[in-house]
Each structure stands twice: as structure tokens, then as C-alpha cells.
mmCIF file of C-alpha atoms and ligand atoms in Angstrom:
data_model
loop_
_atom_site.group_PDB
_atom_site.id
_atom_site.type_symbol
_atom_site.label_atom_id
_atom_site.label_comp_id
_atom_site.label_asym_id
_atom_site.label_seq_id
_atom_site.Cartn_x
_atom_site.Cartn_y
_atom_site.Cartn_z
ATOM 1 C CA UNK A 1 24.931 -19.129 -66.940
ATOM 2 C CA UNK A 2 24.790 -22.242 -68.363
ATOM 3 C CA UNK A 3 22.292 -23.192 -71.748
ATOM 4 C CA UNK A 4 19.637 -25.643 -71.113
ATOM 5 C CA UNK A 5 20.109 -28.636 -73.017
ATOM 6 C CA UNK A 6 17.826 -28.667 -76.381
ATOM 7 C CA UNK A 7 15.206 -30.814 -76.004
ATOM 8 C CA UNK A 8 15.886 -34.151 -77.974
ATOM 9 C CA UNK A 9 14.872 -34.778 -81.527
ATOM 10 C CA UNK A 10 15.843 -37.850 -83.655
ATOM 11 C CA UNK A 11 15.656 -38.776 -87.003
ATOM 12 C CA UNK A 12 15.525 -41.627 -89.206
ATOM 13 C CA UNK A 13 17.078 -40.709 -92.998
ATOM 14 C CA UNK A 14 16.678 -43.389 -95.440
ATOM 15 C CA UNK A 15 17.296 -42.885 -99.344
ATOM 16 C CA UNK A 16 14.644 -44.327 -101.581
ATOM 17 C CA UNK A 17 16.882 -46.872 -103.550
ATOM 18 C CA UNK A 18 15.184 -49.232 -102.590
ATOM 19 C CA UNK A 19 13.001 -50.999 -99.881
ATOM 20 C CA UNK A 20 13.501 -51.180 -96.566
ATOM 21 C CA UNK A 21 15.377 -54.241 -95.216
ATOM 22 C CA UNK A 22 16.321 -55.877 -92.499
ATOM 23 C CA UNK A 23 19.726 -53.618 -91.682
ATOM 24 C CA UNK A 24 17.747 -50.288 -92.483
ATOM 25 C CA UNK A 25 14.710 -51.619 -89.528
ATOM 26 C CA UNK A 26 17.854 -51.958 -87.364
ATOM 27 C CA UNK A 27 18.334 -47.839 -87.826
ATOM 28 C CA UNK A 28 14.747 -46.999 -87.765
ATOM 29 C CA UNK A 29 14.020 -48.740 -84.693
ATOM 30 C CA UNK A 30 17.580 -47.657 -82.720
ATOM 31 C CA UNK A 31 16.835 -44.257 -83.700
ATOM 32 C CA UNK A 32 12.630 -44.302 -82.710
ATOM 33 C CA UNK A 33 13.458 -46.397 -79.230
ATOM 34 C CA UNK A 34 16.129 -43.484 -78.146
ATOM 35 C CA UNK A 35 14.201 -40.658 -79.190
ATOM 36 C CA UNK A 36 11.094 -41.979 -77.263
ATOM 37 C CA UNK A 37 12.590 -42.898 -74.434
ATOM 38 C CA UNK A 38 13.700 -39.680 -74.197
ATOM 39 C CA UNK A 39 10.731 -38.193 -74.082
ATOM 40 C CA UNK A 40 11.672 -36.824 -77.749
ATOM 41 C CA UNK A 41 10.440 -36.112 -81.341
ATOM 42 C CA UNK A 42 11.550 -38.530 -84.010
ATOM 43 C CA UNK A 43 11.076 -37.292 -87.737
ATOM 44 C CA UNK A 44 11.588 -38.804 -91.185
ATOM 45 C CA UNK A 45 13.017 -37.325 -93.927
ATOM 46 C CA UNK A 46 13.465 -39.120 -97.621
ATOM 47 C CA UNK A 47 17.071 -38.762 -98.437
ATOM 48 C CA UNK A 48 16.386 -38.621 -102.882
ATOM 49 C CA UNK A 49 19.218 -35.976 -103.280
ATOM 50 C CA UNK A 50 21.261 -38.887 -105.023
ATOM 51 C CA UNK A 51 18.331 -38.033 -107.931
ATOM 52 C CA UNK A 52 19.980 -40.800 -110.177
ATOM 53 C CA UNK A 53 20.344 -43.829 -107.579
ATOM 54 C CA UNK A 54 16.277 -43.016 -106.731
ATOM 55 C CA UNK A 55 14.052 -45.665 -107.650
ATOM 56 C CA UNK A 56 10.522 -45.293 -108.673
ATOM 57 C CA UNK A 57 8.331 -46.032 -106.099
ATOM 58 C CA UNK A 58 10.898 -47.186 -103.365
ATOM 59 C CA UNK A 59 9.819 -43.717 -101.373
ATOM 60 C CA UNK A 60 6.239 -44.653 -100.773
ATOM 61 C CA UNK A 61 6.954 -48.529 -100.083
ATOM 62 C CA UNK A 62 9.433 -47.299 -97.406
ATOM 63 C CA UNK A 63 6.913 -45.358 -95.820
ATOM 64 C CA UNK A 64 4.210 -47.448 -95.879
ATOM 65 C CA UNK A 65 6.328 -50.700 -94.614
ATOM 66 C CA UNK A 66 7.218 -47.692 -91.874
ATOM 67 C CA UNK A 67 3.128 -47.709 -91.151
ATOM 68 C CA UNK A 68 3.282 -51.037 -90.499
ATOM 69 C CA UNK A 69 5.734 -51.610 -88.456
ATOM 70 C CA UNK A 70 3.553 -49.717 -86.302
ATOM 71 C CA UNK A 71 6.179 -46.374 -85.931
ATOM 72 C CA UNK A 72 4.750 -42.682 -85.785
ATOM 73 C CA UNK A 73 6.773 -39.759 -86.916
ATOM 74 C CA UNK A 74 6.294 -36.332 -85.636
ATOM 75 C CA UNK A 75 5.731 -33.691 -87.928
ATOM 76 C CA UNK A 76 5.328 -34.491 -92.211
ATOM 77 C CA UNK A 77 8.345 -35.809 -93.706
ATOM 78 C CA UNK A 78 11.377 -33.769 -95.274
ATOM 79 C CA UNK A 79 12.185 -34.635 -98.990
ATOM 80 C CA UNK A 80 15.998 -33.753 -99.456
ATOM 81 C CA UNK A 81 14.510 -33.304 -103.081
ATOM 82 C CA UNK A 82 12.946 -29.855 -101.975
ATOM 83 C CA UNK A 83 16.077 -28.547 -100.414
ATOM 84 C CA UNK A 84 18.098 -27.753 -103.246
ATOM 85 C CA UNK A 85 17.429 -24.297 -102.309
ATOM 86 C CA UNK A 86 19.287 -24.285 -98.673
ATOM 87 C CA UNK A 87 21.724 -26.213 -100.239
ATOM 88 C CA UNK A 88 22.739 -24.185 -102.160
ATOM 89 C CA UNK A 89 22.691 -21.101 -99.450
ATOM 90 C CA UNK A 90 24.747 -23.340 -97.559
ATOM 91 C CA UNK A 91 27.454 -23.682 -100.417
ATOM 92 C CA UNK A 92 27.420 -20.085 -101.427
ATOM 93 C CA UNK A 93 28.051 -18.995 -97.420
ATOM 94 C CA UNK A 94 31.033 -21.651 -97.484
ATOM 95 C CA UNK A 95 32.590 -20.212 -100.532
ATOM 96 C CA UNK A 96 32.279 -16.379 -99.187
ATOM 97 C CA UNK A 97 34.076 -17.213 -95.836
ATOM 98 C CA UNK A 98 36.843 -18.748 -98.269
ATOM 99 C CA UNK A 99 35.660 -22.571 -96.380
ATOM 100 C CA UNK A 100 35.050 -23.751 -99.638
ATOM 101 C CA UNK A 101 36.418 -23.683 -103.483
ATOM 102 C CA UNK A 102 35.837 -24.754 -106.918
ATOM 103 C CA UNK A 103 37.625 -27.944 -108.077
ATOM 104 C CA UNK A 104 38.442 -28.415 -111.783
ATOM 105 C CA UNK A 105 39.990 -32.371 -111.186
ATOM 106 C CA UNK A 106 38.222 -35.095 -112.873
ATOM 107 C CA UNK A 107 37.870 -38.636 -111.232
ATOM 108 C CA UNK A 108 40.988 -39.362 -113.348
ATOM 109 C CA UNK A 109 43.157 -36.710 -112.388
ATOM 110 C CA UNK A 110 42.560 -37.373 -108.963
ATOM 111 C CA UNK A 111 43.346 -41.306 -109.220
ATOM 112 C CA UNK A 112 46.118 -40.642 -111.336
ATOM 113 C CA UNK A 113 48.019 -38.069 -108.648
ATOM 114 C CA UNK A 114 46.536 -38.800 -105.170
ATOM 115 C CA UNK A 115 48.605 -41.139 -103.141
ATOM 116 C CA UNK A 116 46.965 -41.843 -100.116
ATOM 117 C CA UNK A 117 43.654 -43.923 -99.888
ATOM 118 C CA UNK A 118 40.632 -42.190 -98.070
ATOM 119 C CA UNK A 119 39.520 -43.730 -94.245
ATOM 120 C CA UNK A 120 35.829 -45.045 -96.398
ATOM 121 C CA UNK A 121 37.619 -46.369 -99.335
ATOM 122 C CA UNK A 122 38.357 -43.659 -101.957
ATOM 123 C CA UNK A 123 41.248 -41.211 -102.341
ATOM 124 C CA UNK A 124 42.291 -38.990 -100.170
ATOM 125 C CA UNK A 125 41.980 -35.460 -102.179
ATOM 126 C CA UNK A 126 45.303 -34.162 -102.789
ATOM 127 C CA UNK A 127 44.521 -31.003 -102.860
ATOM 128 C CA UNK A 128 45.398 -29.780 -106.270
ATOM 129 C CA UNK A 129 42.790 -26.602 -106.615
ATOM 130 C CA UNK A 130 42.910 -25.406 -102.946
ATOM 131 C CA UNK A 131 44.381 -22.489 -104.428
ATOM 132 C CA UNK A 132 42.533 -21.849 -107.466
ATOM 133 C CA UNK A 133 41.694 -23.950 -110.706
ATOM 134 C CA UNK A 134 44.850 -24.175 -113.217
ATOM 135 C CA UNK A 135 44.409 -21.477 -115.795
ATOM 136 C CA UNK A 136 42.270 -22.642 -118.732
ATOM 137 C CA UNK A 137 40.109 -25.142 -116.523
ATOM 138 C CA UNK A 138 36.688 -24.656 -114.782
ATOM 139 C CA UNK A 139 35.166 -25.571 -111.298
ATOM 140 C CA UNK A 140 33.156 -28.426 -111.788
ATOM 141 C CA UNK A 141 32.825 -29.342 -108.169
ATOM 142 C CA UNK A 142 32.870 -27.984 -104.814
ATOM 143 C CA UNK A 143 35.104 -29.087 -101.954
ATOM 144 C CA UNK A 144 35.082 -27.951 -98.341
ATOM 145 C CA UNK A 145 38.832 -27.110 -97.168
ATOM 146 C CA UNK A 146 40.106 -29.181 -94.405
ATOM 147 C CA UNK A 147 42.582 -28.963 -92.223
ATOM 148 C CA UNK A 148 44.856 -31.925 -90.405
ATOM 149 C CA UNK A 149 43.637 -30.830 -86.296
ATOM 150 C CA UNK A 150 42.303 -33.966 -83.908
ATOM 151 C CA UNK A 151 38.957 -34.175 -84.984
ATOM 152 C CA UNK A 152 37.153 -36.313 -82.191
ATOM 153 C CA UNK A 153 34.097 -36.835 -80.840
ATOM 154 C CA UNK A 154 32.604 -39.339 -78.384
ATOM 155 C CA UNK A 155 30.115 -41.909 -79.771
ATOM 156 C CA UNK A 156 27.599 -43.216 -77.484
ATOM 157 C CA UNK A 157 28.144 -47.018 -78.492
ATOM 158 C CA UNK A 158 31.168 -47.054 -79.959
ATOM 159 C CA UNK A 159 33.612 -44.831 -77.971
ATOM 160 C CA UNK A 160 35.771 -42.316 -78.743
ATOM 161 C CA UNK A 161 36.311 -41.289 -82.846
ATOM 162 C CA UNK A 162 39.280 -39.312 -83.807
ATOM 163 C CA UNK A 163 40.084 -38.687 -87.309
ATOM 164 C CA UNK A 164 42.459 -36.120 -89.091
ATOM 165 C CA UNK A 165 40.649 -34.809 -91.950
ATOM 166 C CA UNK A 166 43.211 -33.434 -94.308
ATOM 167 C CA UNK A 167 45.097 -36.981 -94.352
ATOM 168 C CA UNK A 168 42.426 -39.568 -93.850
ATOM 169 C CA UNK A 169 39.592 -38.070 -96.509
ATOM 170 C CA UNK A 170 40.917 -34.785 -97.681
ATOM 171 C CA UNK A 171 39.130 -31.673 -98.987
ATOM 172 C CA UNK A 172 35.573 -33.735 -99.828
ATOM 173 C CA UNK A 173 32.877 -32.723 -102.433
ATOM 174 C CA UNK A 174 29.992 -30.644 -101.313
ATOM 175 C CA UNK A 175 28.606 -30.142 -104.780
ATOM 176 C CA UNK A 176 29.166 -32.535 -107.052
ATOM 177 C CA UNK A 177 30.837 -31.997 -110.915
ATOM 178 C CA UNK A 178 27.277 -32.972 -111.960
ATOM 179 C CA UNK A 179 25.062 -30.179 -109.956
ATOM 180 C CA UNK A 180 23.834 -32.452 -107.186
ATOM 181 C CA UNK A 181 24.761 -31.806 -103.897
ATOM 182 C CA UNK A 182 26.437 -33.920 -101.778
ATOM 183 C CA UNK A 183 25.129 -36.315 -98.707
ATOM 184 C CA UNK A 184 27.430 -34.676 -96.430
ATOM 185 C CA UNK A 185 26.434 -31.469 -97.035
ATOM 186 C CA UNK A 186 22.759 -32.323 -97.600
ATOM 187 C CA UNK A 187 22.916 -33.812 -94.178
ATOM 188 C CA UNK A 188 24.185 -31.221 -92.157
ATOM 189 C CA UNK A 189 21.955 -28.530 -93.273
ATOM 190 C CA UNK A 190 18.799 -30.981 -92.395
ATOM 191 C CA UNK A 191 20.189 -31.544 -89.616
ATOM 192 C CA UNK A 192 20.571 -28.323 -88.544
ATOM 193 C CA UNK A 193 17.610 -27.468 -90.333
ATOM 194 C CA UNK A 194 15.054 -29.829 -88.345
ATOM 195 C CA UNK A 195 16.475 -29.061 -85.127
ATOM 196 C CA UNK A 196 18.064 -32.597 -84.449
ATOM 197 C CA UNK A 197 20.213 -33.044 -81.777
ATOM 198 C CA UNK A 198 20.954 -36.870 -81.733
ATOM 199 C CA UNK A 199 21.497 -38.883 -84.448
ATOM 200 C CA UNK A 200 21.555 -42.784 -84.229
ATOM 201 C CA UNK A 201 21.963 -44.482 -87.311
ATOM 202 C CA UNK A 202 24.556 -47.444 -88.785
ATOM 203 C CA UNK A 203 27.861 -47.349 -88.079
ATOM 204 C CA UNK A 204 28.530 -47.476 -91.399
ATOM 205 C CA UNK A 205 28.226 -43.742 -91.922
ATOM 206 C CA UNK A 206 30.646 -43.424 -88.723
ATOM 207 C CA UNK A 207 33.395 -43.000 -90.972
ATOM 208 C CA UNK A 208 31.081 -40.011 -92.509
ATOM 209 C CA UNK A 209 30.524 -37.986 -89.134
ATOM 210 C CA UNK A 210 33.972 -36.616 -88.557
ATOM 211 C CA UNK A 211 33.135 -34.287 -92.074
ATOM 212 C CA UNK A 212 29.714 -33.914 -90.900
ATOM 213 C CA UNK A 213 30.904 -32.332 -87.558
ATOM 214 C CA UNK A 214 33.200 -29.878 -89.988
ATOM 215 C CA UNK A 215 30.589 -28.667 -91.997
ATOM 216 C CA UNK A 216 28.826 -28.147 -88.518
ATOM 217 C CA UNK A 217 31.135 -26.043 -87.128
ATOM 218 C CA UNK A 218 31.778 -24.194 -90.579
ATOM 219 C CA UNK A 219 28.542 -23.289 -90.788
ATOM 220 C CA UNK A 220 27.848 -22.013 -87.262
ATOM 221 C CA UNK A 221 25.132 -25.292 -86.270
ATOM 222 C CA UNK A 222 25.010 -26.537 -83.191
ATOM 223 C CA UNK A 223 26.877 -29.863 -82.191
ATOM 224 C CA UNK A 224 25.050 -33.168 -82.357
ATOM 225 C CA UNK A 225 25.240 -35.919 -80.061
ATOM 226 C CA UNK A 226 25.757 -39.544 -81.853
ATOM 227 C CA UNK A 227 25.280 -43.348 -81.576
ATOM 228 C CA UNK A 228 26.119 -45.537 -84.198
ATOM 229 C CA UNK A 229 24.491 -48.976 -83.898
ATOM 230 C CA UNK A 230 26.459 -52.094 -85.171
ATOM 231 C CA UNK A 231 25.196 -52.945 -88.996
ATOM 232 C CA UNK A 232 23.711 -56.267 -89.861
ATOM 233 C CA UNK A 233 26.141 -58.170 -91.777
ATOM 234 C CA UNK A 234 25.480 -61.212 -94.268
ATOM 235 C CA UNK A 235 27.401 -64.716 -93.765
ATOM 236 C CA UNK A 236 30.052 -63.073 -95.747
ATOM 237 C CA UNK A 237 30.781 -60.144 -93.292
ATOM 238 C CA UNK A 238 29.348 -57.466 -96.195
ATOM 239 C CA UNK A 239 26.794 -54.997 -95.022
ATOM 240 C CA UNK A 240 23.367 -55.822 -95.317
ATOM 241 C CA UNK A 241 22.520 -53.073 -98.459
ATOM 242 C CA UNK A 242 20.435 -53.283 -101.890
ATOM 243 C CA UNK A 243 24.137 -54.109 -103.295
ATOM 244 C CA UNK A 244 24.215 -57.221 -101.093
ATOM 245 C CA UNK A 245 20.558 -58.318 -102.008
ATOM 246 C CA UNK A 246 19.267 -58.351 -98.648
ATOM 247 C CA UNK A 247 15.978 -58.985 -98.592
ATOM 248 C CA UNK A 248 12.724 -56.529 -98.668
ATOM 249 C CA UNK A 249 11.046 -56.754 -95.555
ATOM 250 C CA UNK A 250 8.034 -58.191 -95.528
ATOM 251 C CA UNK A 251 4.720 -56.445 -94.154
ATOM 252 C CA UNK A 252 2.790 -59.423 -94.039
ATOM 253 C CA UNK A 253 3.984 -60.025 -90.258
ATOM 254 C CA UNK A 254 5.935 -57.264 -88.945
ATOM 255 C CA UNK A 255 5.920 -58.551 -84.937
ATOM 256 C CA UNK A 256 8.688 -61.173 -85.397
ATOM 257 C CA UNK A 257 10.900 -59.317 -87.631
ATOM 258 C CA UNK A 258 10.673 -56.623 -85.125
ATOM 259 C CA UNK A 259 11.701 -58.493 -81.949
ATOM 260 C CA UNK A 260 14.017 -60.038 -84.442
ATOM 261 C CA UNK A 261 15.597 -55.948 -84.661
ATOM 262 C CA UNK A 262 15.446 -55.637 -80.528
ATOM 263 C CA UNK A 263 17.344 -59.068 -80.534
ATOM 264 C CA UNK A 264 20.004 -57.635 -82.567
ATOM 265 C CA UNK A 265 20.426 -54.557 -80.417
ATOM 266 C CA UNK A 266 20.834 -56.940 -77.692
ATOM 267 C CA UNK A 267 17.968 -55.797 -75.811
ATOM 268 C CA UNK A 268 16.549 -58.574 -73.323
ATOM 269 C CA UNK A 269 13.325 -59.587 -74.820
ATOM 270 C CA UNK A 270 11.222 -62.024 -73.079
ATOM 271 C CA UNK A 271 10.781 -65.226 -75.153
ATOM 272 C CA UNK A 272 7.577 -65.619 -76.752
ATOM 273 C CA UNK A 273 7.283 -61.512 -77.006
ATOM 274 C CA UNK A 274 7.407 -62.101 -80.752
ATOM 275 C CA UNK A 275 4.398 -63.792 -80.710
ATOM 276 C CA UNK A 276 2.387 -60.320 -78.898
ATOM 277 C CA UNK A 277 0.438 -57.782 -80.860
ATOM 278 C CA UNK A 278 2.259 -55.384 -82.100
ATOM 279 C CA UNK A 279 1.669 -52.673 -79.471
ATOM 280 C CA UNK A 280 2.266 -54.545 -77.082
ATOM 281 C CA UNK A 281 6.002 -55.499 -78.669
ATOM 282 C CA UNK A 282 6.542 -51.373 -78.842
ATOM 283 C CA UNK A 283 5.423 -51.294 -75.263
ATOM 284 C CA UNK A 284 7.285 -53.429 -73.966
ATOM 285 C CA UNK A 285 10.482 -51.708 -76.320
ATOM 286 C CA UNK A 286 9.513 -48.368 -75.362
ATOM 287 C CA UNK A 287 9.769 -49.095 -71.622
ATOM 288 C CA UNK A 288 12.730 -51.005 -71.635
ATOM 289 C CA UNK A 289 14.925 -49.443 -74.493
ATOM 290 C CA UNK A 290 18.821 -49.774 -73.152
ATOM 291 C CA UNK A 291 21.808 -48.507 -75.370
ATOM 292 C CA UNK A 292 23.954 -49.495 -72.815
ATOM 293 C CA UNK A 293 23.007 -52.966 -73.627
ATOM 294 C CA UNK A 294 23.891 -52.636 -77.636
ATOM 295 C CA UNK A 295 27.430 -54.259 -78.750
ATOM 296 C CA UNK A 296 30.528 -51.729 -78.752
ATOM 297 C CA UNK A 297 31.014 -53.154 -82.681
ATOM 298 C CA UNK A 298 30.621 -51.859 -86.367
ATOM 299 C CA UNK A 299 29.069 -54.693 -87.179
ATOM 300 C CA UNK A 300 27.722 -58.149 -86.238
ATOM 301 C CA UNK A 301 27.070 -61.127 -88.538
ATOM 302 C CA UNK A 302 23.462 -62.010 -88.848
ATOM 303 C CA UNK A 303 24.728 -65.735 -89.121
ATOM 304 C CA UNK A 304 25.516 -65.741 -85.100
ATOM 305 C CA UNK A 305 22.631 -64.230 -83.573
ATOM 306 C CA UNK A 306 21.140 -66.857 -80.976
HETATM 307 N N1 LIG B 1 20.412 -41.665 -96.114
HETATM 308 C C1 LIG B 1 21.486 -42.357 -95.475
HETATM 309 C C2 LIG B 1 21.382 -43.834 -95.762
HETATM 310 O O1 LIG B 1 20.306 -44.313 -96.065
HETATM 311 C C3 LIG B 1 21.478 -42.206 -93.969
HETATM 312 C C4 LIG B 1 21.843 -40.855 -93.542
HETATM 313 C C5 LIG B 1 21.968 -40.657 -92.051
HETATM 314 O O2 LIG B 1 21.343 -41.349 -91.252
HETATM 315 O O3 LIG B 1 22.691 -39.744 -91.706
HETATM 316 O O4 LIG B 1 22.379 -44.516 -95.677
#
């Protein structure tokens, strides 16, 4: 007999570091479009588990800039900052089915003895307390064990992913050494948790879903279904991100900078739509929302857009 397929739910995840801009609408309204045209539920849930890199205020402005863009989320949002609780279930199942350990390495250690670079930039874990912390040291992090299998999964946009986890990140931190839990782990459980079953979101975190789909299957969730949409890039090829100063968007007139977004996903807006009401621009999105139309790329300069 086969399982019905779960009915869909999306979500959109920003962290409150800051406002919303232009590469963060991008997400929101990929992730919104799919979901409704699906017939699905799309949710929101404020990613502040990164309690240091939260800023004041950034929470509510993303939220209300959220309002009025004109989207509606199902349900009341999920603040990561409440979960510390399942987290921490999570971590403590991991370690009991021997999944996960207790790391004693400090940043330094690990620069100073790892050889090969990680796939998103950082060091590849070496591995030096997969079997217990050198005598005399304490756990001061948590790491999920990986091994070095064909990891792949098949993105909606951008194709097929395969990574090998031991060699291209290593054993990665689930708790960090200063009590916070990690986004990949924090994730996961939400995911699970909320009962999401696509996630469409910046291919910037593609590099991030091969250890997400780990934890998954450690942990007994379901499997996920992905699209990564191309990231807005500055003249310089960098990410739009707070670190690159892109701009807050501005509420003031959301209907261009919206059709601006569908532009950028390549869907074929009719001129003058930016000039509609609002509703009538999310009509018209809703009803003619096409992945298949969005650019196989990680990323496309804002610079060339006609
Ligand atoms: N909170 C993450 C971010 O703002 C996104 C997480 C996700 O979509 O999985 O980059």
C-alpha cells in the first residue's frame, strides 16, 4: 500500500539580525508562491537561536514589513528562542544512540590540525574526539558523527546535490562550546516539528541541506522535498546579506519592489503590473507562479536584471 503524500506546508525562516532586504523578499516570496500554489500552508518562524547576532527590534520590523508586503501566514509564528527545550531532547536522543559525542577541540586546535577545508568555507572536522575527549579535557561542544556514503538528493531548481559528509564538512556542531544550539540542528527539529514538507529558501544554505538531511534521518523525521532559489548578488558577485549592506526594504511602496522579486525569479510579468494594487500583483503571482521558469543558478547579479 502506498502512503499518501503529506499535504504541503512551507516555511519562510528568517533570523532577526536585521531587516528584511531585498535577497531575503526573494525567499519569502519563492517560498509563499509554491506553498500557495499548492494549495498549501506557509508558516513563519523567527530564527533568534543565534541569541548574540539578534538585534533589538529587527524581529518585529521583519514582521511588520511581512504585513505589508501583503503575505499571510498560517498559524502564529515559531520563535526558535522557545525551543531550547526540543533541542535539547533532540541532542540528548543523538548522544544515546551513540549519533552524537562531546568535543573538547577549541577553534584553535581544530585550525591548527585539520587539513582539509569544509564545502561552505571552514574546516573540515578532523575528527579528533570521535572516540572520546583526551583524558584531562571536557566536552564543550557537540558534534553529530558522519560518515563518507553518497549523500544526494534532488533539488527542484538546481538539480541533483551529492555531497560526502565525512570529507567535505566533517563531524559538524550541534551544540555549540557556548550552550547555544546550532542552526542545523535547530532547523531540523522545526522542521520536523511544524510538519514541513518543502522547503524553498536561498541557495546559499544549499551547501547546509546535505547535514540537514543527516540529522533527518538520525532522528527518524520524515524526508523533505527542496528548492533552492538563486540569491541576489551585488555588482561585486557577494550575496546580498546585512554583511554586504544591502539595503532595508522599504514599506513605503511595496508593489514595485515586489514585481521587482517575481522579475528575479524569472516569472513573466506583464509590464506595467508593478504599477497594480497590491492584490492584484499577488493575484496575478498566485495564479501564475512557475518554478520551472526560475534560473538553474546559485546566484544571479542584481546588476543584469533587464
Ligand atoms: N534563518 C536562515 C537565514 O535567515 C534560513 C533558514 C532556512 O531557511 O532554512 O538564513
Amino acid at each position: 500500500m502506498s502512503e499518501s503524500p503529506r499535504p504541503y506546508r512551507g516555511r519562510f525562516a528568517p533570523s532577526p539580525t536585521g531587516p528584511l532586504h531585498f535577497g531575503s523578499l526573494v525567499a519569502a516570496v519563492g517560498s509563499y508562491l509554491d506553498a500557495r500554489a499548492h494549495g498549501g500552508a506557509w508558516l513563519v518562524r523567527m530564527e533568534d537561536v543565534d541569541t548574540p547576532r539578534n538585534v533589538p527590534g529587527a524581529a518585529d520590523d521583519i514582521l511588520a514589513t511581512l504585513e505589508a508586503y501583503g503575505f499571510a501566514w498560517d498559524g502564529p509564528v515559531l520563535w526558535q528562542s522557545s525551543r531550547f527545550a526540543a533541542y535539547a531532547e533532540a541532542l540528548a536522543r543523538l548522544v544515546d544512540a551513540g549519533l552524537a559525542y562531546g568535543c573538547a577541540c577549541s577553534r584553535k586546535e581544530i585550525a591548527d590540525s585539520a587539513v582539509r577545508p569544509a564545502i561552505d568555507g571552514g574546516l573540515a572536522y578532523p575528527g579528533t574526539c570521535r572516540n572520546g575527549v583526551p583524558p584531562g579535557r571536557s566536552a564543550r561542544a557537540w558534534r553529530l558523527r558522519v560518515d563518507d556514503a553518497e549523500l544526494a538528493f534532488a533539488d527542484r531548481i538546481q538539480g541533483r546535490i551529492v555531497q560526502h559528509l565525512e570529507s567535505d564538512v566533517g563531524d559538524f556542531v550541534l551544540r555549540r562550546a557556548d550552550g547555544l544550539f546550532a542552526y542545523q540542528l535547530a532547523v531540523t527539529v522545526d522542521d520536523a516539528f511544524q510538519g514541513i514538507t518543502d522547503v524553498v529558501r536561498g541557495a546559499d544554505l544549499l551547501a547546509s541541506t546535505p547535514r540537514q538531511i543527516a540529522l533527518q534521518r538520525a532522528l527518524g523525521y520524515p524526508a523533505l522535498r527542496y528548492a533552492h532559489l538563486p540569491v541576489a548578488a551585488n555588482a561585486a558577485g557577494e550575496k546580498l546579506s546585512k554583511q554586504t549592506l544591502a539595503p532595508a526594504l522599504s514599506r513605503a511602496a511595496p508593489g514595485p519592489t515586489l514585481v521587482a522579486a517575481l522579475r528575479f525569479l524569472a516569472q513573466p510579468v506583464p509590464a506595467g503590473l508593478e504599477r497594480a494594487p497590491l492584490a492584484e500583483i499577488w493575484a496575478w503571482a498566485r495564479a501564475h507562479w512557475q518554478l520551472s521558469a526560475i534560473p538553474r543558478q546559485p546566484a544571479i547579479p542584481l546588476a543584469t536584471l533587464p
